[in-house]
Amino acid sequence: MDRFIRNLRMNGGTGKTSYSFDSSVQERAIYVTKPLIEDAALDVFSKFYACSATLSPSEMMGKSIGIADLGCSSGPNTLLVISYLLNIIYNKCREFDSASPEIVMFLNDLPGNDFNTLFKHLEGFTDELKRTKGDGFGPCFAAGMPGTFYGRLVPRDTLHFVHSSYSLQWLSQVPLGIESCSKGNIYISKSSPPSITEAYFKQFKSDFRSFLTCRSEELVKGGKMVVTLLGRRNADPTSIECCYFWELLALAINDMVSEGMIEEEKLMSFNLPQYMPSNEEVKNEIQCEGSFMINQLEAKFTNIVMSLTKV
């Protein structure tokens, strides 16, 4: 992973230019996918409690549920999803009249992420959890997990539920060998040679396959994963819905180069580590990797939303 990717992160802090303050688009995406998240979580946690129905309270307290948010960034959106999951676990405890298992929450992003701001949000979140659920629920443990989700993050068979939103369109690295072909662009464009598009697609396939393989090792059998990422609705990777914004940005940067505000060498060496796949490309990689059953996979505008079960 090169230096640029290691340092890639959303703006930290809580000011007006921070991700924490300005992430309403991502928040709306989570609200749209809430029914899918809750359906998947209800299924996996119902099975957990059904299998644990004969356990004594002390044995139940020795059990644990692992949940993870991958690409969590530093704003309150992460805890919005976690709250959905904890509500379902809490309701299942009451439904089965069962002691609560221990709950481990893994919050993951790249090392440059503003984990300090995230942990500040977490403090108030846990206080509210105790107030609304009582001391008998949990205990809940939260852990920040810095690192790329294109590699392993937690021990085998640790997780029951994984969530990721607006993260998997980011690649582990800029595709190799495209610098000399970019011609002032910073991403795929209508003027890009086929080799550029092929390099981006090849990098996406490699990264997405790694993501699936790593999660299959970390999830328990029957564990669930709900993922939302930016994608496209048609087969053309140079379509306006995924490239137009970056083409405009490239034009603006080229103007800055012509005015001497940015060195031309810097523009020629800069390319975005992003790929917006189609539904079919995502589906093919899931089926080829083979660790997950597709429960739902659909395109909603420029979002691809999927619910998967580890087989």
PDB file of C-alpha atoms in Angstrom:
ATOM      1  CA  MET A   1       0.000   0.000   0.000  1.00  0.00           C
ATOM      2  CA  ASP A   2       1.654   3.246  -1.102  1.00  0.00           C
ATOM      3  CA  ARG A   3       2.022   6.385   0.978  1.00  0.00           C
ATOM      4  CA  PHE A   4      -0.980   8.107  -0.596  1.00  0.00           C
ATOM      5  CA  ILE A   5      -3.331   5.248   0.271  1.00  0.00           C
ATOM      6  CA  ARG A   6      -1.945   4.931   3.798  1.00  0.00           C
ATOM      7  CA  ASN A   7      -2.743   8.591   4.379  1.00  0.00           C
ATOM      8  CA  LEU A   8      -6.135   8.548   2.640  1.00  0.00           C
ATOM      9  CA  ARG A   9      -8.886   9.512   5.083  1.00  0.00           C
ATOM     10  CA  MET A  10     -11.886  11.746   5.577  1.00  0.00           C
ATOM     11  CA  ASN A  11     -11.377  15.128   7.243  1.00  0.00           C
ATOM     12  CA  GLY A  12     -11.134  14.658  10.997  1.00  0.00           C
ATOM     13  CA  GLY A  13     -12.463  16.743  13.858  1.00  0.00           C
ATOM     14  CA  THR A  14     -15.964  18.180  14.180  1.00  0.00           C
ATOM     15  CA  GLY A  15     -15.640  21.509  12.326  1.00  0.00           C
ATOM     16  CA  LYS A  16     -17.653  22.586   9.294  1.00  0.00           C
ATOM     17  CA  THR A  17     -15.232  20.959   6.863  1.00  0.00           C
ATOM     18  CA  SER A  18     -15.072  17.665   8.782  1.00  0.00           C
ATOM     19  CA  TYR A  19     -16.630  14.374   7.709  1.00  0.00           C
ATOM     20  CA  SER A  20     -18.371  14.245  11.075  1.00  0.00           C
ATOM     21  CA  PHE A  21     -20.190  17.498  10.282  1.00  0.00           C
ATOM     22  CA  ASP A  22     -20.719  17.011   6.552  1.00  0.00           C
ATOM     23  CA  SER A  23     -21.728  13.381   5.933  1.00  0.00           C
ATOM     24  CA  SER A  24     -25.475  13.718   5.338  1.00  0.00           C
ATOM     25  CA  VAL A  25     -25.304  11.876   2.008  1.00  0.00           C
ATOM     26  CA  GLN A  26     -23.736   8.872   3.704  1.00  0.00           C
ATOM     27  CA  GLU A  27     -26.299   9.124   6.510  1.00  0.00           C
ATOM     28  CA  ARG A  28     -29.173   8.997   4.007  1.00  0.00           C
ATOM     29  CA  ALA A  29     -27.648   5.894   2.438  1.00  0.00           C
ATOM     30  CA  ILE A  30     -27.670   4.192   5.822  1.00  0.00           C
ATOM     31  CA  TYR A  31     -31.325   5.125   6.393  1.00  0.00           C
ATOM     32  CA  VAL A  32     -32.229   3.741   2.961  1.00  0.00           C
ATOM     33  CA  THR A  33     -30.520   0.435   3.747  1.00  0.00           C
ATOM     34  CA  LYS A  34     -31.845   0.238   7.336  1.00  0.00           C
ATOM     35  CA  PRO A  35     -34.557  -2.358   6.490  1.00  0.00           C
ATOM     36  CA  LEU A  36     -31.947  -4.569   4.811  1.00  0.00           C
ATOM     37  CA  ILE A  37     -29.536  -4.196   7.742  1.00  0.00           C
ATOM     38  CA  GLU A  38     -32.270  -5.022  10.247  1.00  0.00           C
ATOM     39  CA  ASP A  39     -33.578  -8.028   8.280  1.00  0.00           C
ATOM     40  CA  ALA A  40     -30.098  -9.514   7.991  1.00  0.00           C
ATOM     41  CA  ALA A  41     -29.269  -8.835  11.639  1.00  0.00           C
ATOM     42  CA  LEU A  42     -32.607 -10.222  12.820  1.00  0.00           C
ATOM     43  CA  ASP A  43     -31.931 -13.464  10.968  1.00  0.00           C
ATOM     44  CA  VAL A  44     -28.421 -14.024  12.305  1.00  0.00           C
ATOM     45  CA  PHE A  45     -29.209 -12.999  15.897  1.00  0.00           C
ATOM     46  CA  SER A  46     -32.412 -15.052  15.985  1.00  0.00           C
ATOM     47  CA  LYS A  47     -30.381 -18.130  15.061  1.00  0.00           C
ATOM     48  CA  PHE A  48     -27.784 -17.237  17.691  1.00  0.00           C
ATOM     49  CA  TYR A  49     -30.400 -17.123  20.452  1.00  0.00           C
ATOM     50  CA  ALA A  50     -32.246 -20.200  19.194  1.00  0.00           C
ATOM     51  CA  CYS A  51     -28.999 -22.211  19.369  1.00  0.00           C
ATOM     52  CA  SER A  52     -28.307 -20.826  22.857  1.00  0.00           C
ATOM     53  CA  ALA A  53     -31.804 -21.398  24.268  1.00  0.00           C
ATOM     54  CA  THR A  54     -30.734 -24.304  26.512  1.00  0.00           C
ATOM     55  CA  LEU A  55     -27.760 -22.510  28.037  1.00  0.00           C
ATOM     56  CA  SER A  56     -27.788 -21.368  31.663  1.00  0.00           C
ATOM     57  CA  PRO A  57     -27.423 -17.644  32.415  1.00  0.00           C
ATOM     58  CA  SER A  58     -23.773 -18.127  33.350  1.00  0.00           C
ATOM     59  CA  GLU A  59     -23.112 -20.099  30.156  1.00  0.00           C
ATOM     60  CA  MET A  60     -24.905 -17.465  28.091  1.00  0.00           C
ATOM     61  CA  MET A  61     -22.811 -14.712  29.599  1.00  0.00           C
ATOM     62  CA  GLY A  62     -19.760 -16.638  28.447  1.00  0.00           C
ATOM     63  CA  LYS A  63     -20.948 -16.372  24.827  1.00  0.00           C
ATOM     64  CA  SER A  64     -20.094 -13.372  22.679  1.00  0.00           C
ATOM     65  CA  ILE A  65     -21.428 -11.645  19.579  1.00  0.00           C
ATOM     66  CA  GLY A  66     -18.983  -9.878  17.271  1.00  0.00           C
ATOM     67  CA  ILE A  67     -20.063  -7.047  14.998  1.00  0.00           C
ATOM     68  CA  ALA A  68     -17.902  -4.841  12.780  1.00  0.00           C
ATOM     69  CA  ASP A  69     -18.198  -1.640  10.796  1.00  0.00           C
ATOM     70  CA  LEU A  70     -15.545  -1.486   8.099  1.00  0.00           C
ATOM     71  CA  GLY A  71     -14.523   1.922   6.762  1.00  0.00           C
ATOM     72  CA  CYS A  72     -16.237   3.546   9.732  1.00  0.00           C
ATOM     73  CA  SER A  73     -14.573   6.989   9.439  1.00  0.00           C
ATOM     74  CA  SER A  74     -14.995   9.286  12.450  1.00  0.00           C
ATOM     75  CA  GLY A  75     -18.544  10.638  12.438  1.00  0.00           C
ATOM     76  CA  PRO A  76     -21.771   9.567  14.133  1.00  0.00           C
ATOM     77  CA  ASN A  77     -22.930   7.455  11.167  1.00  0.00           C
ATOM     78  CA  THR A  78     -20.971   4.457  12.443  1.00  0.00           C
ATOM     79  CA  LEU A  79     -22.804   4.493  15.737  1.00  0.00           C
ATOM     80  CA  LEU A  80     -26.122   4.819  13.909  1.00  0.00           C
ATOM     81  CA  VAL A  81     -25.622   1.355  12.411  1.00  0.00           C
ATOM     82  CA  ILE A  82     -24.283  -0.059  15.684  1.00  0.00           C
ATOM     83  CA  SER A  83     -27.415   1.206  17.452  1.00  0.00           C
ATOM     84  CA  TYR A  84     -29.628  -0.701  14.975  1.00  0.00           C
ATOM     85  CA  LEU A  85     -27.745  -3.895  15.739  1.00  0.00           C
ATOM     86  CA  LEU A  86     -27.731  -3.445  19.512  1.00  0.00           C
ATOM     87  CA  ASN A  87     -31.488  -2.792  19.535  1.00  0.00           C
ATOM     88  CA  ILE A  88     -32.086  -6.091  17.768  1.00  0.00           C
ATOM     89  CA  ILE A  89     -29.804  -7.972  20.191  1.00  0.00           C
ATOM     90  CA  TYR A  90     -31.528  -6.327  23.163  1.00  0.00           C
ATOM     91  CA  ASN A  91     -35.003  -7.226  21.870  1.00  0.00           C
ATOM     92  CA  LYS A  92     -33.879 -10.815  21.314  1.00  0.00           C
ATOM     93  CA  CYS A  93     -32.684 -11.001  24.921  1.00  0.00           C
ATOM     94  CA  ARG A  94     -36.133  -9.958  26.074  1.00  0.00           C
ATOM     95  CA  GLU A  95     -37.945 -12.239  23.626  1.00  0.00           C
ATOM     96  CA  PHE A  96     -35.990 -15.306  24.780  1.00  0.00           C
ATOM     97  CA  ASP A  97     -35.876 -14.085  28.405  1.00  0.00           C
ATOM     98  CA  SER A  98     -32.170 -14.667  28.187  1.00  0.00           C
ATOM     99  CA  ALA A  99     -29.082 -13.235  29.764  1.00  0.00           C
ATOM    100  CA  SER A 100     -27.195 -10.975  27.419  1.00  0.00           C
ATOM    101  CA  PRO A 101     -24.052 -12.247  25.750  1.00  0.00           C
ATOM    102  CA  GLU A 102     -20.947 -10.113  25.700  1.00  0.00           C
ATOM    103  CA  ILE A 103     -20.895  -7.869  22.640  1.00  0.00           C
ATOM    104  CA  VAL A 104     -17.704  -6.830  20.858  1.00  0.00           C
ATOM    105  CA  MET A 105     -17.858  -3.924  18.400  1.00  0.00           C
ATOM    106  CA  PHE A 106     -14.947  -3.568  15.970  1.00  0.00           C
ATOM    107  CA  LEU A 107     -14.635  -0.141  14.340  1.00  0.00           C
ATOM    108  CA  ASN A 108     -12.259  -0.232  11.392  1.00  0.00           C
ATOM    109  CA  ASP A 109     -10.638   2.299   9.101  1.00  0.00           C
ATOM    110  CA  LEU A 110      -7.189   3.137   7.759  1.00  0.00           C
ATOM    111  CA  PRO A 111      -4.527   4.207  10.289  1.00  0.00           C
ATOM    112  CA  GLY A 112      -4.879   7.884   9.304  1.00  0.00           C
ATOM    113  CA  ASN A 113      -8.533   7.920  10.393  1.00  0.00           C
ATOM    114  CA  ASP A 114      -9.515  10.305  13.213  1.00  0.00           C
ATOM    115  CA  PHE A 115     -10.187   7.609  15.803  1.00  0.00           C
ATOM    116  CA  ASN A 116      -9.963  10.177  18.623  1.00  0.00           C
ATOM    117  CA  THR A 117     -13.140  11.920  17.405  1.00  0.00           C
ATOM    118  CA  LEU A 118     -14.827   8.556  16.930  1.00  0.00           C
ATOM    119  CA  PHE A 119     -14.022   7.535  20.502  1.00  0.00           C
ATOM    120  CA  LYS A 120     -15.418  10.844  21.788  1.00  0.00           C
ATOM    121  CA  HIS A 121     -18.724  10.030  20.065  1.00  0.00           C
ATOM    122  CA  LEU A 122     -18.495   6.529  21.509  1.00  0.00           C
ATOM    123  CA  GLU A 123     -18.309   7.774  25.109  1.00  0.00           C
ATOM    124  CA  GLY A 124     -21.723   9.446  24.928  1.00  0.00           C
ATOM    125  CA  PHE A 125     -23.100   6.492  22.988  1.00  0.00           C
ATOM    126  CA  THR A 126     -22.192   3.983  25.715  1.00  0.00           C
ATOM    127  CA  ASP A 127     -23.643   6.262  28.409  1.00  0.00           C
ATOM    128  CA  GLU A 128     -26.931   6.397  26.492  1.00  0.00           C
ATOM    129  CA  LEU A 129     -26.811   2.632  26.040  1.00  0.00           C
ATOM    130  CA  LYS A 130     -26.599   2.076  29.785  1.00  0.00           C
ATOM    131  CA  ARG A 131     -29.397   4.568  30.396  1.00  0.00           C
ATOM    132  CA  THR A 132     -31.836   3.015  27.929  1.00  0.00           C
ATOM    133  CA  LYS A 133     -30.899  -0.675  28.135  1.00  0.00           C
ATOM    134  CA  GLY A 134     -29.774  -0.970  31.745  1.00  0.00           C
ATOM    135  CA  ASP A 135     -26.611  -2.389  33.265  1.00  0.00           C
ATOM    136  CA  GLY A 136     -27.798  -5.952  32.598  1.00  0.00           C
ATOM    137  CA  PHE A 137     -27.380  -5.563  28.858  1.00  0.00           C
ATOM    138  CA  GLY A 138     -24.004  -6.408  27.482  1.00  0.00           C
ATOM    139  CA  PRO A 139     -21.338  -5.799  28.527  1.00  0.00           C
ATOM    140  CA  CYS A 140     -20.347  -4.059  25.282  1.00  0.00           C
ATOM    141  CA  PHE A 141     -16.722  -3.695  24.296  1.00  0.00           C
ATOM    142  CA  ALA A 142     -15.596  -1.357  21.525  1.00  0.00           C
ATOM    143  CA  ALA A 143     -12.273  -1.641  19.739  1.00  0.00           C
ATOM    144  CA  GLY A 144     -10.747   0.576  17.080  1.00  0.00           C
ATOM    145  CA  MET A 145      -9.151  -1.563  14.364  1.00  0.00           C
ATOM    146  CA  PRO A 146      -6.747   0.486  12.209  1.00  0.00           C
ATOM    147  CA  GLY A 147      -5.809  -1.254   8.987  1.00  0.00           C
ATOM    148  CA  THR A 148      -6.990  -2.040   5.482  1.00  0.00           C
ATOM    149  CA  PHE A 149     -10.088  -4.202   5.133  1.00  0.00           C
ATOM    150  CA  TYR A 150      -8.425  -5.799   2.129  1.00  0.00           C
ATOM    151  CA  GLY A 151      -6.502  -7.842   4.716  1.00  0.00           C
ATOM    152  CA  ARG A 152      -7.411  -9.765   7.858  1.00  0.00           C
ATOM    153  CA  LEU A 153      -8.518  -7.670  10.843  1.00  0.00           C
ATOM    154  CA  VAL A 154      -9.782 -10.046  13.577  1.00  0.00           C
ATOM    155  CA  PRO A 155      -9.329 -13.750  14.501  1.00  0.00           C
ATOM    156  CA  ARG A 156     -11.200 -16.513  12.690  1.00  0.00           C
ATOM    157  CA  ASP A 157     -14.875 -17.092  13.529  1.00  0.00           C
ATOM    158  CA  THR A 158     -15.087 -13.868  15.554  1.00  0.00           C
ATOM    159  CA  LEU A 159     -17.801 -11.930  13.737  1.00  0.00           C
ATOM    160  CA  HIS A 160     -21.531 -12.523  13.397  1.00  0.00           C
ATOM    161  CA  PHE A 161     -22.353  -9.372  11.443  1.00  0.00           C
ATOM    162  CA  VAL A 162     -20.317  -7.047   9.212  1.00  0.00           C
ATOM    163  CA  HIS A 163     -21.451  -3.696   7.845  1.00  0.00           C
ATOM    164  CA  SER A 164     -19.677  -1.402   5.392  1.00  0.00           C
ATOM    165  CA  SER A 165     -21.050   1.681   3.668  1.00  0.00           C
ATOM    166  CA  TYR A 166     -19.483   3.891   0.969  1.00  0.00           C
ATOM    167  CA  SER A 167     -16.031   2.343   1.401  1.00  0.00           C
ATOM    168  CA  LEU A 168     -15.445  -0.518  -1.026  1.00  0.00           C
ATOM    169  CA  GLN A 169     -15.338   1.737  -4.083  1.00  0.00           C
ATOM    170  CA  TRP A 170     -11.932   2.861  -2.736  1.00  0.00           C
ATOM    171  CA  LEU A 171      -9.121   0.641  -3.986  1.00  0.00           C
ATOM    172  CA  SER A 172      -6.108  -0.576  -2.047  1.00  0.00           C
ATOM    173  CA  GLN A 173      -3.850   1.265  -4.481  1.00  0.00           C
ATOM    174  CA  VAL A 174      -3.831   3.189  -7.734  1.00  0.00           C
ATOM    175  CA  PRO A 175      -3.638   0.597 -10.558  1.00  0.00           C
ATOM    176  CA  LEU A 176      -0.045   0.034 -11.594  1.00  0.00           C
ATOM    177  CA  GLY A 177       1.303   1.347 -14.870  1.00  0.00           C
ATOM    178  CA  ILE A 178      -1.352   3.937 -15.709  1.00  0.00           C
ATOM    179  CA  GLU A 179       0.657   7.113 -15.022  1.00  0.00           C
ATOM    180  CA  SER A 180       2.004   7.428 -18.558  1.00  0.00           C
ATOM    181  CA  CYS A 181      -1.456   6.909 -20.076  1.00  0.00           C
ATOM    182  CA  SER A 182      -3.589   9.273 -17.977  1.00  0.00           C
ATOM    183  CA  LYS A 183      -3.031  12.357 -20.215  1.00  0.00           C
ATOM    184  CA  GLY A 184      -4.129  14.894 -17.609  1.00  0.00           C
ATOM    185  CA  ASN A 185      -7.056  12.843 -16.313  1.00  0.00           C
ATOM    186  CA  ILE A 186      -7.286  11.738 -12.691  1.00  0.00           C
ATOM    187  CA  TYR A 187      -9.682   8.828 -13.257  1.00  0.00           C
ATOM    188  CA  ILE A 188     -11.319   6.852 -16.061  1.00  0.00           C
ATOM    189  CA  SER A 189     -12.811   9.139 -18.714  1.00  0.00           C
ATOM    190  CA  LYS A 190     -14.297   8.949 -22.206  1.00  0.00           C
ATOM    191  CA  SER A 191     -10.866   9.792 -23.607  1.00  0.00           C
ATOM    192  CA  SER A 192      -9.042   7.086 -21.626  1.00  0.00           C
ATOM    193  CA  PRO A 193      -7.428   4.253 -23.593  1.00  0.00           C
ATOM    194  CA  PRO A 194      -8.848   0.760 -22.921  1.00  0.00           C
ATOM    195  CA  SER A 195      -5.732  -0.113 -20.877  1.00  0.00           C
ATOM    196  CA  ILE A 196      -6.758   2.420 -18.195  1.00  0.00           C
ATOM    197  CA  THR A 197     -10.227   0.940 -17.788  1.00  0.00           C
ATOM    198  CA  GLU A 198      -8.826  -2.593 -17.771  1.00  0.00           C
ATOM    199  CA  ALA A 199      -6.244  -1.691 -15.109  1.00  0.00           C
ATOM    200  CA  TYR A 200      -8.896  -0.186 -12.823  1.00  0.00           C
ATOM    201  CA  PHE A 201     -11.212  -3.173 -13.252  1.00  0.00           C
ATOM    202  CA  LYS A 202      -8.364  -5.625 -12.609  1.00  0.00           C
ATOM    203  CA  GLN A 203      -7.454  -3.784  -9.386  1.00  0.00           C
ATOM    204  CA  PHE A 204     -11.100  -3.785  -8.246  1.00  0.00           C
ATOM    205  CA  LYS A 205     -11.438  -7.520  -8.864  1.00  0.00           C
ATOM    206  CA  SER A 206      -8.273  -8.268  -6.901  1.00  0.00           C
ATOM    207  CA  ASP A 207      -9.289  -6.043  -3.983  1.00  0.00           C
ATOM    208  CA  PHE A 208     -12.901  -7.183  -3.816  1.00  0.00           C
ATOM    209  CA  ARG A 209     -11.844 -10.837  -3.943  1.00  0.00           C
ATOM    210  CA  SER A 210      -9.431 -10.197  -1.040  1.00  0.00           C
ATOM    211  CA  PHE A 211     -12.177  -8.459   0.926  1.00  0.00           C
ATOM    212  CA  LEU A 212     -14.548 -11.407   0.515  1.00  0.00           C
ATOM    213  CA  THR A 213     -11.911 -14.009   1.362  1.00  0.00           C
ATOM    214  CA  CYS A 214     -10.801 -12.195   4.518  1.00  0.00           C
ATOM    215  CA  ARG A 215     -14.365 -11.706   5.738  1.00  0.00           C
ATOM    216  CA  SER A 216     -15.199 -15.359   5.089  1.00  0.00           C
ATOM    217  CA  GLU A 217     -12.424 -16.315   7.520  1.00  0.00           C
ATOM    218  CA  GLU A 218     -13.538 -13.828  10.172  1.00  0.00           C
ATOM    219  CA  LEU A 219     -17.294 -14.503  10.043  1.00  0.00           C
ATOM    220  CA  VAL A 220     -18.874 -17.496  11.722  1.00  0.00           C
ATOM    221  CA  LYS A 221     -20.772 -19.895   9.490  1.00  0.00           C
ATOM    222  CA  GLY A 222     -24.133 -18.288   8.695  1.00  0.00           C
ATOM    223  CA  GLY A 223     -22.802 -14.841   9.584  1.00  0.00           C
ATOM    224  CA  LYS A 224     -24.150 -11.907   7.604  1.00  0.00           C
ATOM    225  CA  MET A 225     -22.657  -8.990   5.748  1.00  0.00           C
ATOM    226  CA  VAL A 226     -24.449  -5.885   4.417  1.00  0.00           C
ATOM    227  CA  VAL A 227     -22.400  -3.683   2.100  1.00  0.00           C
ATOM    228  CA  THR A 228     -23.214  -0.457   0.264  1.00  0.00           C
ATOM    229  CA  LEU A 229     -20.782   1.000  -2.251  1.00  0.00           C
ATOM    230  CA  LEU A 230     -20.838   3.535  -5.044  1.00  0.00           C
ATOM    231  CA  GLY A 231     -21.461   1.820  -8.366  1.00  0.00           C
ATOM    232  CA  ARG A 232     -23.047   2.285 -11.754  1.00  0.00           C
ATOM    233  CA  ARG A 233     -26.248   1.061 -13.380  1.00  0.00           C
ATOM    234  CA  ASN A 234     -24.894   0.223 -16.833  1.00  0.00           C
ATOM    235  CA  ALA A 235     -22.036  -1.762 -18.330  1.00  0.00           C
ATOM    236  CA  ASP A 236     -19.974   1.247 -19.469  1.00  0.00           C
ATOM    237  CA  PRO A 237     -17.307   2.208 -16.888  1.00  0.00           C
ATOM    238  CA  THR A 238     -16.862   5.579 -18.634  1.00  0.00           C
ATOM    239  CA  SER A 239     -20.551   6.483 -18.246  1.00  0.00           C
ATOM    240  CA  ILE A 240     -21.493   9.947 -17.051  1.00  0.00           C
ATOM    241  CA  GLU A 241     -22.878   8.739 -13.715  1.00  0.00           C
ATOM    242  CA  CYS A 242     -19.475   7.589 -12.458  1.00  0.00           C
ATOM    243  CA  CYS A 243     -16.981   9.761 -14.350  1.00  0.00           C
ATOM    244  CA  TYR A 244     -18.501  13.186 -15.004  1.00  0.00           C
ATOM    245  CA  PHE A 245     -17.642  14.699 -11.614  1.00  0.00           C
ATOM    246  CA  TRP A 246     -14.010  13.567 -11.821  1.00  0.00           C
ATOM    247  CA  GLU A 247     -13.713  14.851 -15.401  1.00  0.00           C
ATOM    248  CA  LEU A 248     -14.841  18.296 -14.223  1.00  0.00           C
ATOM    249  CA  LEU A 249     -12.355  18.177 -11.362  1.00  0.00           C
ATOM    250  CA  ALA A 250      -9.590  17.183 -13.776  1.00  0.00           C
ATOM    251  CA  LEU A 251     -10.437  20.183 -15.983  1.00  0.00           C
ATOM    252  CA  ALA A 252     -10.216  22.488 -12.979  1.00  0.00           C
ATOM    253  CA  ILE A 253      -6.859  21.033 -11.941  1.00  0.00           C
ATOM    254  CA  ASN A 254      -5.527  21.390 -15.501  1.00  0.00           C
ATOM    255  CA  ASP A 255      -6.523  25.067 -15.402  1.00  0.00           C
ATOM    256  CA  MET A 256      -4.592  25.419 -12.140  1.00  0.00           C
ATOM    257  CA  VAL A 257      -1.569  23.817 -13.830  1.00  0.00           C
ATOM    258  CA  SER A 258      -1.775  26.274 -16.765  1.00  0.00           C
ATOM    259  CA  GLU A 259      -1.884  29.144 -14.267  1.00  0.00           C
ATOM    260  CA  GLY A 260       1.172  27.834 -12.439  1.00  0.00           C
ATOM    261  CA  MET A 261      -0.683  27.026  -9.226  1.00  0.00           C
ATOM    262  CA  ILE A 262       0.097  23.279  -9.444  1.00  0.00           C
ATOM    263  CA  GLU A 263       3.134  21.619 -10.995  1.00  0.00           C
ATOM    264  CA  GLU A 264       2.344  19.592 -14.120  1.00  0.00           C
ATOM    265  CA  GLU A 265       4.377  16.654 -12.793  1.00  0.00           C
ATOM    266  CA  LYS A 266       2.064  16.390  -9.798  1.00  0.00           C
ATOM    267  CA  LEU A 267      -1.015  16.236 -12.009  1.00  0.00           C
ATOM    268  CA  MET A 268       0.545  13.600 -14.256  1.00  0.00           C
ATOM    269  CA  SER A 269       1.409  11.432 -11.246  1.00  0.00           C
ATOM    270  CA  PHE A 270      -2.009  11.735  -9.561  1.00  0.00           C
ATOM    271  CA  ASN A 271      -4.796   9.210 -10.132  1.00  0.00           C
ATOM    272  CA  LEU A 272      -7.773   8.374  -7.939  1.00  0.00           C
ATOM    273  CA  PRO A 273      -7.737   4.952  -6.238  1.00  0.00           C
ATOM    274  CA  GLN A 274     -11.449   4.398  -6.894  1.00  0.00           C
ATOM    275  CA  TYR A 275     -13.619   2.147  -9.052  1.00  0.00           C
ATOM    276  CA  MET A 276     -17.408   2.185  -9.352  1.00  0.00           C
ATOM    277  CA  PRO A 277     -18.446  -1.333 -10.438  1.00  0.00           C
ATOM    278  CA  SER A 278     -21.638  -2.518 -12.053  1.00  0.00           C
ATOM    279  CA  ASN A 279     -24.079  -4.930 -10.425  1.00  0.00           C
ATOM    280  CA  GLU A 280     -22.950  -7.689 -12.756  1.00  0.00           C
ATOM    281  CA  GLU A 281     -19.258  -7.172 -11.959  1.00  0.00           C
ATOM    282  CA  VAL A 282     -19.957  -7.397  -8.231  1.00  0.00           C
ATOM    283  CA  LYS A 283     -22.178 -10.462  -8.649  1.00  0.00           C
ATOM    284  CA  ASN A 284     -19.573 -12.278 -10.749  1.00  0.00           C
ATOM    285  CA  GLU A 285     -16.822 -11.731  -8.178  1.00  0.00           C
ATOM    286  CA  ILE A 286     -19.009 -12.938  -5.294  1.00  0.00           C
ATOM    287  CA  GLN A 287     -19.899 -16.098  -7.206  1.00  0.00           C
ATOM    288  CA  CYS A 288     -16.310 -16.735  -8.308  1.00  0.00           C
ATOM    289  CA  GLU A 289     -14.911 -16.291  -4.782  1.00  0.00           C
ATOM    290  CA  GLY A 290     -17.530 -18.736  -3.507  1.00  0.00           C
ATOM    291  CA  SER A 291     -17.673 -18.043   0.244  1.00  0.00           C
ATOM    292  CA  PHE A 292     -21.000 -16.192   0.296  1.00  0.00           C
ATOM    293  CA  MET A 293     -24.597 -16.716  -0.730  1.00  0.00           C
ATOM    294  CA  ILE A 294     -26.251 -13.625  -2.192  1.00  0.00           C
ATOM    295  CA  ASN A 295     -29.459 -12.792  -0.342  1.00  0.00           C
ATOM    296  CA  GLN A 296     -29.976  -9.473  -2.115  1.00  0.00           C
ATOM    297  CA  LEU A 297     -27.990  -7.485  -4.652  1.00  0.00           C
ATOM    298  CA  GLU A 298     -29.420  -4.432  -6.365  1.00  0.00           C
ATOM    299  CA  ALA A 299     -28.523  -1.038  -7.764  1.00  0.00           C
ATOM    300  CA  LYS A 300     -30.219   1.965  -6.178  1.00  0.00           C
ATOM    301  CA  PHE A 301     -29.312   5.010  -8.241  1.00  0.00           C
ATOM    302  CA  THR A 302     -25.489   5.105  -8.010  1.00  0.00           C
ATOM    303  CA  ASN A 303     -25.390   2.754  -5.014  1.00  0.00           C
ATOM    304  CA  ILE A 304     -24.936  -1.003  -5.065  1.00  0.00           C
ATOM    305  CA  VAL A 305     -26.457  -2.637  -2.007  1.00  0.00           C
ATOM    306  CA  MET A 306     -25.884  -6.261  -1.090  1.00  0.00           C
ATOM    307  CA  SER A 307     -26.753  -8.672   1.709  1.00  0.00           C
ATOM    308  CA  LEU A 308     -24.572 -11.792   1.908  1.00  0.00           C
ATOM    309  CA  THR A 309     -24.462 -14.902   4.094  1.00  0.00           C
ATOM    310  CA  LYS A 310     -21.321 -16.925   4.741  1.00  0.00           C
ATOM    311  CA  VAL A 311     -21.899 -20.491   3.558  1.00  0.00           C
TER     312      VAL A 311
END
